[in-house]
Amino acid sequence: MRRSGRDPQAFPPRLAEWLETVLPSGAANPSVVVHEGADANGMSSETLFVDATWTENGLQRTGSFVARVTPAAEDVPVFPEYALQDQYDAMRLVGELTDVPVPRVRWMEPTGEVLGSPFFLMDRVEGIVPPDVLPYTFGGNWLFDASPEEQRGLQDMSVETIAKLHAIPDASSTFGFLTPREGAEGDSLLARNLARTRAWYDFATTDLGRSPLVERGLAWLTANLPETRETVLSWGDSRIGNILYRDFTPVAVLDWEMAAIGPRELDLSWMIFAHQVFESITTMMALPGMPHFFREEDAKATYEKLTGVALGDLQWYHVYNGVRWCIVFMRTGARQIHFGEIERPDDIETLMHSRLLLERLLDEVGA
């Protein structure tokens, strides 16, 4: 899916000029080559691969980086705001406080004067991801073709990644900048996260109109909000499509736009639900899929074994994440319409590939 109307081939001279201002003292004459980012994954930020060379104290240096660029407002961004500095700081702190593999963040450009939008550079990590397009559950890719033992090893280590993030002490103070601003003072963090999701939905309706299904979900979530005061670092977009792997082992945890502070069930539910979305699409296509992979009971058991924490019922969180997936599809659908990739449908809910899954969940809870 197209993400931007900008021409990345116009970026190298601008990046080279900017790099000269941020490289270490003694560095000079940077030269930059920009490559298109990966197109099999990611729905939100622009991602560019940047190769740079420069001289430093008489020696030639090279660097391979990834630029995370905030989408331009005219390109129908997925989120109403991107808080790029928060993403940068979250990755930096995770790298400093844990052995969770996050790319080293390098330099931030907050003004938008170089590329037209703020961005930051981070080190490029070599690895492979389970593809989103076409979903890895469709077959014909490295994860689908792996042995059951390799698939289970990847699953367990991915859950372990979440467990390590949740083990960071004093998350509410260390990552206080991620605390949702929405919600009345004194509300629980979960209530604030829900309020932020409702505001995100309102933002999404400006292009497509309202969704009875999403509003049905939001009403049930509000009426059945769990009582929890737990505070951990929530990666947010915690799915295997945002992890780079080598030999089925995580080597880079990516995409921190949705990072927040809240209960630990948020991340585990998102990881499980993301697989269920792809599995439901696969079932609709009458393909075998991967029904043995990332089953809820297995993921919960692994997490509880690693952390010693017994998780509560995930049903509320699955509905919550079902609503959020629908909002993602509203925004990516609106962007496809904007770029002329699809026609505007009469029923906007046909854009939601998670629609049937959320309908089933809401029927199960009696919403």
mmCIF file of C-alpha atoms in Angstrom:
data_model
loop_
_atom_site.group_PDB
_atom_site.id
_atom_site.type_symbol
_atom_site.label_atom_id
_atom_site.label_comp_id
_atom_site.label_asym_id
_atom_site.label_seq_id
_atom_site.Cartn_x
_atom_site.Cartn_y
_atom_site.Cartn_z
ATOM 1 C CA MET A 1 0.000 0.000 0.000
ATOM 2 C CA ARG A 2 1.229 3.461 -0.869
ATOM 3 C CA ARG A 3 2.061 5.572 2.176
ATOM 4 C CA SER A 4 3.327 8.870 0.798
ATOM 5 C CA GLY A 5 3.029 11.297 -2.089
ATOM 6 C CA ARG A 6 6.614 12.476 -1.634
ATOM 7 C CA ASP A 7 9.494 11.507 -3.928
ATOM 8 C CA PRO A 8 12.294 9.961 -1.832
ATOM 9 C CA GLN A 9 14.767 10.527 -4.659
ATOM 10 C CA ALA A 10 14.682 14.236 -3.770
ATOM 11 C CA PHE A 11 15.912 13.457 -0.248
ATOM 12 C CA PRO A 12 19.655 12.575 -0.612
ATOM 13 C CA PRO A 13 21.080 16.097 -0.975
ATOM 14 C CA ARG A 14 18.891 17.387 1.860
ATOM 15 C CA LEU A 15 19.880 14.499 4.123
ATOM 16 C CA ALA A 16 23.563 14.912 3.275
ATOM 17 C CA GLU A 17 23.448 18.601 4.178
ATOM 18 C CA TRP A 18 21.651 17.824 7.443
ATOM 19 C CA LEU A 19 23.993 14.956 8.360
ATOM 20 C CA GLU A 20 26.918 17.325 8.249
ATOM 21 C CA THR A 21 25.333 19.201 11.172
ATOM 22 C CA VAL A 22 24.830 16.121 13.396
ATOM 23 C CA LEU A 23 27.815 13.866 12.644
ATOM 24 C CA PRO A 24 30.681 13.886 15.155
ATOM 25 C CA SER A 25 33.214 16.677 15.153
ATOM 26 C CA GLY A 26 35.765 16.076 12.453
ATOM 27 C CA ALA A 27 33.285 14.455 10.080
ATOM 28 C CA ALA A 28 32.784 16.032 6.685
ATOM 29 C CA ASN A 29 31.559 15.561 3.128
ATOM 30 C CA PRO A 30 28.667 13.156 3.750
ATOM 31 C CA SER A 31 27.103 11.449 0.758
ATOM 32 C CA VAL A 32 23.705 9.739 0.943
ATOM 33 C CA VAL A 33 21.828 7.106 -1.030
ATOM 34 C CA VAL A 34 18.130 6.603 -0.201
ATOM 35 C CA HIS A 35 16.263 3.359 -0.897
ATOM 36 C CA GLU A 36 12.543 2.714 -0.604
ATOM 37 C CA GLY A 37 11.524 1.061 2.669
ATOM 38 C CA ALA A 38 10.095 -2.420 2.985
ATOM 39 C CA ASP A 39 6.652 -2.744 1.403
ATOM 40 C CA ALA A 40 5.565 -6.092 2.865
ATOM 41 C CA ASN A 41 4.926 -4.697 6.345
ATOM 42 C CA GLY A 42 3.943 -1.541 8.137
ATOM 43 C CA MET A 43 0.847 0.585 7.631
ATOM 44 C CA SER A 44 1.746 3.883 9.229
ATOM 45 C CA SER A 45 5.049 5.789 9.123
ATOM 46 C CA GLU A 46 7.196 6.231 6.057
ATOM 47 C CA THR A 47 10.304 4.076 6.294
ATOM 48 C CA LEU A 48 13.411 4.806 4.220
ATOM 49 C CA PHE A 49 16.705 2.951 4.056
ATOM 50 C CA VAL A 50 19.630 5.370 4.108
ATOM 51 C CA ASP A 51 23.227 4.513 3.212
ATOM 52 C CA ALA A 52 25.712 7.225 4.123
ATOM 53 C CA THR A 53 29.434 7.714 3.644
ATOM 54 C CA TRP A 54 31.587 10.473 5.070
ATOM 55 C CA THR A 55 35.172 11.256 6.037
ATOM 56 C CA GLU A 56 36.117 11.455 9.678
ATOM 57 C CA ASN A 57 39.609 12.477 10.739
ATOM 58 C CA GLY A 58 40.895 11.575 7.305
ATOM 59 C CA LEU A 59 39.233 8.124 7.199
ATOM 60 C CA GLN A 60 36.203 7.073 5.207
ATOM 61 C CA ARG A 61 33.232 5.989 7.317
ATOM 62 C CA THR A 62 29.996 4.313 6.301
ATOM 63 C CA GLY A 63 26.634 3.895 8.003
ATOM 64 C CA SER A 64 23.451 2.013 7.197
ATOM 65 C CA PHE A 65 20.400 3.631 8.745
ATOM 66 C CA VAL A 66 16.625 3.575 8.685
ATOM 67 C CA ALA A 67 14.681 6.843 8.651
ATOM 68 C CA ARG A 68 11.300 6.872 10.369
ATOM 69 C CA VAL A 69 9.413 9.780 8.835
ATOM 70 C CA THR A 70 6.149 11.240 10.106
ATOM 71 C CA PRO A 71 3.491 11.070 7.360
ATOM 72 C CA ALA A 72 2.423 14.320 5.774
ATOM 73 C CA ALA A 73 -1.058 15.522 6.707
ATOM 74 C CA GLU A 74 -2.181 15.412 3.076
ATOM 75 C CA ASP A 75 -1.239 11.713 2.817
ATOM 76 C CA VAL A 76 -3.986 10.556 5.223
ATOM 77 C CA PRO A 77 -1.889 9.491 8.240
ATOM 78 C CA VAL A 78 -3.099 6.555 10.314
ATOM 79 C CA PHE A 79 -2.816 8.449 13.613
ATOM 80 C CA PRO A 80 -3.828 12.018 14.457
ATOM 81 C CA GLU A 81 -0.363 12.646 15.910
ATOM 82 C CA TYR A 82 2.916 10.752 15.931
ATOM 83 C CA ALA A 83 4.896 12.158 18.897
ATOM 84 C CA LEU A 84 8.142 11.187 17.202
ATOM 85 C CA GLN A 85 10.275 12.293 20.141
ATOM 86 C CA ASP A 86 8.334 9.928 22.403
ATOM 87 C CA GLN A 87 9.031 7.028 20.033
ATOM 88 C CA TYR A 88 12.715 7.953 19.942
ATOM 89 C CA ASP A 89 12.951 8.214 23.728
ATOM 90 C CA ALA A 90 11.053 4.969 24.311
ATOM 91 C CA MET A 91 13.431 3.051 22.045
ATOM 92 C CA ARG A 92 16.462 4.712 23.605
ATOM 93 C CA LEU A 93 15.373 3.853 27.147
ATOM 94 C CA VAL A 94 14.465 0.264 26.277
ATOM 95 C CA GLY A 95 17.924 -0.126 24.756
ATOM 96 C CA GLU A 96 19.543 1.286 27.883
ATOM 97 C CA LEU A 97 17.468 -0.596 30.471
ATOM 98 C CA THR A 98 16.971 -4.049 28.936
ATOM 99 C CA ASP A 99 18.469 -6.589 26.581
ATOM 100 C CA VAL A 100 15.391 -6.362 24.369
ATOM 101 C CA PRO A 101 16.833 -5.852 20.876
ATOM 102 C CA VAL A 102 15.893 -2.381 19.662
ATOM 103 C CA PRO A 103 17.797 -0.571 16.940
ATOM 104 C CA ARG A 104 20.133 2.096 18.241
ATOM 105 C CA VAL A 105 18.531 5.486 17.668
ATOM 106 C CA ARG A 106 20.910 8.092 16.291
ATOM 107 C CA TRP A 107 19.647 11.571 15.426
ATOM 108 C CA MET A 108 16.323 13.351 15.584
ATOM 109 C CA GLU A 109 15.155 16.034 13.146
ATOM 110 C CA PRO A 110 12.059 17.541 14.824
ATOM 111 C CA THR A 111 11.374 20.567 12.625
ATOM 112 C CA GLY A 112 10.276 19.012 9.328
ATOM 113 C CA GLU A 113 12.511 21.439 7.439
ATOM 114 C CA VAL A 114 14.708 18.741 5.879
ATOM 115 C CA LEU A 115 12.207 16.227 4.462
ATOM 116 C CA GLY A 116 8.924 18.072 4.978
ATOM 117 C CA SER A 117 8.104 16.104 8.150
ATOM 118 C CA PRO A 118 10.010 15.281 11.339
ATOM 119 C CA PHE A 119 12.063 12.090 11.306
ATOM 120 C CA PHE A 120 14.782 10.231 13.155
ATOM 121 C CA LEU A 121 17.548 7.934 12.034
ATOM 122 C CA MET A 122 18.285 4.602 13.672
ATOM 123 C CA ASP A 123 20.785 1.884 12.862
ATOM 124 C CA ARG A 124 19.662 -0.633 10.280
ATOM 125 C CA VAL A 125 19.417 -4.203 11.562
ATOM 126 C CA GLU A 126 19.506 -7.123 9.160
ATOM 127 C CA GLY A 127 16.690 -9.618 9.577
ATOM 128 C CA ILE A 128 13.407 -10.852 8.158
ATOM 129 C CA VAL A 129 9.809 -10.326 9.217
ATOM 130 C CA PRO A 130 6.687 -12.457 8.898
ATOM 131 C CA PRO A 131 4.997 -10.655 5.983
ATOM 132 C CA ASP A 132 1.750 -8.709 6.242
ATOM 133 C CA VAL A 133 1.223 -8.538 2.460
ATOM 134 C CA LEU A 134 0.346 -11.214 1.709
ATOM 135 C CA PRO A 135 -0.249 -12.390 5.301
ATOM 136 C CA TYR A 136 2.215 -15.028 6.483
ATOM 137 C CA THR A 137 -0.764 -17.319 7.195
ATOM 138 C CA PHE A 138 -1.410 -17.581 3.443
ATOM 139 C CA GLY A 139 1.674 -19.741 2.957
ATOM 140 C CA GLY A 140 4.669 -19.504 0.650
ATOM 141 C CA ASN A 141 6.946 -17.762 3.136
ATOM 142 C CA TRP A 142 9.699 -18.637 5.593
ATOM 143 C CA LEU A 143 7.527 -18.723 8.718
ATOM 144 C CA PHE A 144 4.700 -20.761 7.234
ATOM 145 C CA ASP A 145 7.194 -23.249 5.793
ATOM 146 C CA ALA A 146 9.134 -23.629 9.062
ATOM 147 C CA SER A 147 8.870 -26.695 11.255
ATOM 148 C CA PRO A 148 6.394 -26.712 14.154
ATOM 149 C CA GLU A 149 9.357 -26.563 16.553
ATOM 150 C CA GLU A 150 10.789 -23.478 14.823
ATOM 151 C CA GLN A 151 7.391 -21.788 14.799
ATOM 152 C CA ARG A 152 6.871 -22.486 18.497
ATOM 153 C CA GLY A 153 10.359 -21.234 19.318
ATOM 154 C CA LEU A 154 9.642 -17.960 17.518
ATOM 155 C CA GLN A 155 6.312 -17.679 19.317
ATOM 156 C CA ASP A 156 7.826 -18.231 22.756
ATOM 157 C CA MET A 157 10.703 -15.791 22.204
ATOM 158 C CA SER A 158 8.272 -13.159 20.933
ATOM 159 C CA VAL A 159 6.216 -13.509 24.113
ATOM 160 C CA GLU A 160 9.455 -13.345 26.100
ATOM 161 C CA THR A 161 10.205 -10.003 24.436
ATOM 162 C CA ILE A 162 6.958 -8.608 25.824
ATOM 163 C CA ALA A 163 7.683 -10.089 29.264
ATOM 164 C CA LYS A 164 11.062 -8.322 29.353
ATOM 165 C CA LEU A 165 9.506 -4.985 28.435
ATOM 166 C CA HIS A 166 6.938 -5.418 31.192
ATOM 167 C CA ALA A 167 9.689 -6.160 33.712
ATOM 168 C CA ILE A 168 11.157 -2.650 33.484
ATOM 169 C CA PRO A 169 10.675 -1.181 36.980
ATOM 170 C CA ASP A 170 8.867 2.095 37.692
ATOM 171 C CA ALA A 171 7.492 2.279 34.167
ATOM 172 C CA SER A 172 4.990 4.987 35.071
ATOM 173 C CA SER A 173 7.819 7.356 36.002
ATOM 174 C CA THR A 174 10.512 6.185 33.585
ATOM 175 C CA PHE A 175 8.102 6.367 30.651
ATOM 176 C CA GLY A 176 5.795 9.026 32.059
ATOM 177 C CA PHE A 177 5.897 10.894 28.740
ATOM 178 C CA LEU A 178 3.822 8.035 27.261
ATOM 179 C CA THR A 179 0.941 8.496 29.701
ATOM 180 C CA PRO A 180 -2.242 9.155 27.696
ATOM 181 C CA ARG A 181 -3.464 12.707 28.110
ATOM 182 C CA GLU A 182 -7.080 11.884 27.329
ATOM 183 C CA GLY A 183 -9.532 11.277 30.160
ATOM 184 C CA ALA A 184 -10.422 13.107 33.326
ATOM 185 C CA GLU A 185 -7.764 13.592 35.989
ATOM 186 C CA GLY A 186 -7.721 10.582 38.280
ATOM 187 C CA ASP A 187 -9.078 8.105 35.724
ATOM 188 C CA SER A 188 -7.239 4.813 35.443
ATOM 189 C CA LEU A 189 -4.607 4.462 32.764
ATOM 190 C CA LEU A 190 -6.825 1.944 31.010
ATOM 191 C CA ALA A 191 -9.660 4.485 30.934
ATOM 192 C CA ARG A 192 -7.257 7.022 29.458
ATOM 193 C CA ASN A 193 -6.104 4.586 26.809
ATOM 194 C CA LEU A 194 -9.750 3.928 25.919
ATOM 195 C CA ALA A 195 -10.396 7.680 25.719
ATOM 196 C CA ARG A 196 -7.427 8.037 23.376
ATOM 197 C CA THR A 197 -8.857 5.277 21.181
ATOM 198 C CA ARG A 198 -12.227 7.011 21.080
ATOM 199 C CA ALA A 199 -10.510 10.245 20.015
ATOM 200 C CA TRP A 200 -8.632 8.284 17.336
ATOM 201 C CA TYR A 201 -11.931 6.898 16.041
ATOM 202 C CA ASP A 202 -13.423 10.406 15.912
ATOM 203 C CA PHE A 203 -10.383 11.463 13.871
ATOM 204 C CA ALA A 204 -10.912 8.511 11.488
ATOM 205 C CA THR A 205 -14.553 9.432 10.841
ATOM 206 C CA THR A 206 -13.600 12.748 9.221
ATOM 207 C CA ASP A 207 -12.723 10.958 5.963
ATOM 208 C CA LEU A 208 -15.096 7.996 5.912
ATOM 209 C CA GLY A 209 -18.004 8.660 8.233
ATOM 210 C CA ARG A 210 -19.050 6.657 11.256
ATOM 211 C CA SER A 211 -18.978 2.899 11.847
ATOM 212 C CA PRO A 212 -21.865 1.287 13.776
ATOM 213 C CA LEU A 213 -19.617 -1.700 14.520
ATOM 214 C CA VAL A 214 -16.839 0.379 16.083
ATOM 215 C CA GLU A 215 -19.360 2.412 18.073
ATOM 216 C CA ARG A 216 -20.987 -0.791 19.301
ATOM 217 C CA GLY A 217 -17.583 -1.951 20.474
ATOM 218 C CA LEU A 218 -16.719 1.351 22.149
ATOM 219 C CA ALA A 219 -20.029 1.372 24.015
ATOM 220 C CA TRP A 220 -19.437 -2.142 25.376
ATOM 221 C CA LEU A 221 -15.839 -1.325 26.336
ATOM 222 C CA THR A 222 -16.924 1.781 28.242
ATOM 223 C CA ALA A 223 -19.665 -0.084 30.105
ATOM 224 C CA ASN A 224 -17.394 -2.995 31.042
ATOM 225 C CA LEU A 225 -14.072 -1.289 31.789
ATOM 226 C CA PRO A 226 -11.962 -3.597 34.017
ATOM 227 C CA GLU A 227 -10.691 -2.286 37.321
ATOM 228 C CA THR A 228 -6.912 -2.334 37.105
ATOM 229 C CA ARG A 229 -4.201 -0.010 38.328
ATOM 230 C CA GLU A 230 -1.292 -1.948 36.917
ATOM 231 C CA THR A 231 1.338 0.067 35.080
ATOM 232 C CA VAL A 232 3.874 -1.444 32.719
ATOM 233 C CA LEU A 233 5.462 -0.212 29.534
ATOM 234 C CA SER A 234 3.143 -1.243 26.722
ATOM 235 C CA TRP A 235 4.936 -1.521 23.389
ATOM 236 C CA GLY A 236 1.540 -1.006 21.762
ATOM 237 C CA ASP A 237 1.935 -2.463 18.270
ATOM 238 C CA SER A 238 3.215 -5.706 19.761
ATOM 239 C CA ARG A 239 2.952 -8.156 16.919
ATOM 240 C CA ILE A 240 5.388 -10.443 15.191
ATOM 241 C CA GLY A 241 5.128 -8.396 11.978
ATOM 242 C CA ASN A 242 6.997 -5.643 13.844
ATOM 243 C CA ILE A 243 9.902 -7.865 14.867
ATOM 244 C CA LEU A 244 12.960 -8.641 12.779
ATOM 245 C CA TYR A 245 14.154 -12.226 13.195
ATOM 246 C CA ARG A 246 17.316 -14.164 12.442
ATOM 247 C CA ASP A 247 17.163 -17.928 12.855
ATOM 248 C CA PHE A 248 13.696 -17.447 14.390
ATOM 249 C CA THR A 249 15.185 -15.269 17.152
ATOM 250 C CA PRO A 250 14.148 -11.603 17.608
ATOM 251 C CA VAL A 251 16.926 -9.187 16.641
ATOM 252 C CA ALA A 252 14.985 -5.906 16.433
ATOM 253 C CA VAL A 253 11.712 -4.686 17.958
ATOM 254 C CA LEU A 254 10.211 -2.015 15.707
ATOM 255 C CA ASP A 255 7.292 0.418 15.383
ATOM 256 C CA TRP A 256 6.678 2.280 18.631
ATOM 257 C CA GLU A 257 3.919 4.699 17.509
ATOM 258 C CA MET A 258 1.370 3.085 19.834
ATOM 259 C CA ALA A 259 3.567 2.838 22.940
ATOM 260 C CA ALA A 260 1.819 3.717 26.184
ATOM 261 C CA ILE A 261 1.609 2.953 29.888
ATOM 262 C CA GLY A 262 -1.065 0.523 30.998
ATOM 263 C CA PRO A 263 -1.880 -3.041 32.072
ATOM 264 C CA ARG A 264 0.192 -5.918 30.721
ATOM 265 C CA GLU A 265 -2.802 -7.566 29.035
ATOM 266 C CA LEU A 266 -2.756 -4.853 26.350
ATOM 267 C CA ASP A 267 0.381 -6.182 24.681
ATOM 268 C CA LEU A 268 -0.286 -9.876 24.976
ATOM 269 C CA SER A 269 -3.823 -9.498 23.633
ATOM 270 C CA TRP A 270 -2.574 -7.409 20.691
ATOM 271 C CA MET A 271 -0.003 -10.057 19.751
ATOM 272 C CA ILE A 272 -2.603 -12.843 19.919
ATOM 273 C CA PHE A 273 -5.327 -10.823 18.199
ATOM 274 C CA ALA A 274 -3.028 -9.757 15.350
ATOM 275 C CA HIS A 275 -2.530 -13.414 14.466
ATOM 276 C CA GLN A 276 -6.269 -14.035 14.754
ATOM 277 C CA VAL A 277 -6.920 -11.243 12.236
ATOM 278 C CA PHE A 278 -4.668 -12.879 9.659
ATOM 279 C CA GLU A 279 -6.016 -16.322 10.503
ATOM 280 C CA SER A 280 -9.609 -15.141 9.995
ATOM 281 C CA ILE A 281 -8.722 -13.703 6.565
ATOM 282 C CA THR A 282 -7.059 -16.988 5.687
ATOM 283 C CA THR A 283 -10.169 -18.932 6.691
ATOM 284 C CA MET A 284 -12.312 -16.701 4.479
ATOM 285 C CA MET A 285 -9.987 -17.548 1.595
ATOM 286 C CA ALA A 286 -10.446 -21.277 2.309
ATOM 287 C CA LEU A 287 -6.708 -21.702 2.939
ATOM 288 C CA PRO A 288 -5.222 -24.004 5.602
ATOM 289 C CA GLY A 289 -3.733 -21.170 7.657
ATOM 290 C CA MET A 290 -1.844 -21.666 10.916
ATOM 291 C CA PRO A 291 -4.479 -22.558 13.541
ATOM 292 C CA HIS A 292 -1.826 -24.182 15.763
ATOM 293 C CA PHE A 293 0.205 -20.964 15.966
ATOM 294 C CA PHE A 294 -0.161 -18.290 18.675
ATOM 295 C CA ARG A 295 -3.120 -19.905 20.374
ATOM 296 C CA GLU A 296 -4.233 -17.824 23.344
ATOM 297 C CA GLU A 297 -3.780 -20.599 25.911
ATOM 298 C CA ASP A 298 -0.204 -21.228 24.753
ATOM 299 C CA ALA A 299 0.840 -17.575 24.719
ATOM 300 C CA LYS A 300 -0.696 -16.937 28.150
ATOM 301 C CA ALA A 301 0.990 -20.004 29.634
ATOM 302 C CA THR A 302 4.383 -18.920 28.295
ATOM 303 C CA TYR A 303 3.961 -15.379 29.598
ATOM 304 C CA GLU A 304 2.857 -16.531 33.037
ATOM 305 C CA LYS A 305 5.749 -18.992 33.266
ATOM 306 C CA LEU A 306 8.260 -16.284 32.357
ATOM 307 C CA THR A 307 6.846 -13.572 34.635
ATOM 308 C CA GLY A 308 5.197 -15.444 37.483
ATOM 309 C CA VAL A 309 2.175 -13.189 36.924
ATOM 310 C CA ALA A 310 -1.260 -14.714 36.407
ATOM 311 C CA LEU A 311 -3.054 -12.760 33.712
ATOM 312 C CA GLY A 312 -6.702 -11.893 33.925
ATOM 313 C CA ASP A 313 -9.311 -12.702 31.311
ATOM 314 C CA LEU A 314 -8.311 -11.243 27.939
ATOM 315 C CA GLN A 315 -11.813 -10.906 26.503
ATOM 316 C CA TRP A 316 -12.168 -7.170 27.190
ATOM 317 C CA TYR A 317 -8.710 -6.565 25.695
ATOM 318 C CA HIS A 318 -9.511 -8.592 22.591
ATOM 319 C CA VAL A 319 -12.606 -6.440 21.981
ATOM 320 C CA TYR A 320 -10.526 -3.324 22.618
ATOM 321 C CA ASN A 321 -7.890 -4.433 20.135
ATOM 322 C CA GLY A 322 -10.587 -5.502 17.677
ATOM 323 C CA VAL A 323 -11.900 -1.939 17.738
ATOM 324 C CA ARG A 324 -8.409 -0.560 17.237
ATOM 325 C CA TRP A 325 -7.727 -2.848 14.292
ATOM 326 C CA CYS A 326 -10.946 -1.618 12.688
ATOM 327 C CA ILE A 327 -9.786 1.979 13.115
ATOM 328 C CA VAL A 328 -6.438 1.116 11.520
ATOM 329 C CA PHE A 329 -8.276 -0.322 8.522
ATOM 330 C CA MET A 330 -10.482 2.777 8.343
ATOM 331 C CA ARG A 331 -7.393 4.933 8.025
ATOM 332 C CA THR A 332 -5.471 2.690 5.627
ATOM 333 C CA GLY A 333 -8.628 2.341 3.541
ATOM 334 C CA ALA A 334 -9.078 6.112 3.427
ATOM 335 C CA ARG A 335 -5.458 6.423 2.306
ATOM 336 C CA GLN A 336 -5.963 3.855 -0.474
ATOM 337 C CA ILE A 337 -8.972 5.861 -1.646
ATOM 338 C CA HIS A 338 -6.883 9.044 -1.503
ATOM 339 C CA PHE A 339 -4.158 7.536 -3.702
ATOM 340 C CA GLY A 340 -6.674 6.021 -6.124
ATOM 341 C CA GLU A 341 -5.793 2.422 -5.261
ATOM 342 C CA ILE A 342 -9.419 1.499 -4.499
ATOM 343 C CA GLU A 343 -12.869 3.013 -5.013
ATOM 344 C CA ARG A 344 -14.723 4.392 -2.034
ATOM 345 C CA PRO A 345 -17.100 1.605 -0.903
ATOM 346 C CA ASP A 346 -20.756 2.189 -0.089
ATOM 347 C CA ASP A 347 -20.217 0.416 3.250
ATOM 348 C CA ILE A 348 -17.005 1.591 4.916
ATOM 349 C CA GLU A 349 -16.981 -1.462 7.170
ATOM 350 C CA THR A 350 -16.043 -3.604 4.163
ATOM 351 C CA LEU A 351 -12.597 -1.989 4.503
ATOM 352 C CA MET A 352 -12.174 -3.657 7.906
ATOM 353 C CA HIS A 353 -10.474 -7.010 7.449
ATOM 354 C CA SER A 354 -11.065 -7.648 11.162
ATOM 355 C CA ARG A 355 -14.804 -6.979 10.875
ATOM 356 C CA LEU A 356 -16.080 -10.559 11.184
ATOM 357 C CA LEU A 357 -13.720 -11.256 14.060
ATOM 358 C CA LEU A 358 -14.934 -8.238 16.034
ATOM 359 C CA GLU A 359 -18.573 -9.034 15.266
ATOM 360 C CA ARG A 360 -18.059 -12.533 16.643
ATOM 361 C CA LEU A 361 -16.414 -11.201 19.804
ATOM 362 C CA LEU A 362 -19.215 -8.713 20.415
ATOM 363 C CA ASP A 363 -21.822 -11.422 19.920
ATOM 364 C CA GLU A 364 -19.982 -13.587 22.463
ATOM 365 C CA VAL A 365 -20.070 -10.844 25.116
ATOM 366 C CA GLY A 366 -23.679 -9.960 24.356
ATOM 367 C CA ALA A 367 -22.943 -6.452 23.108
#
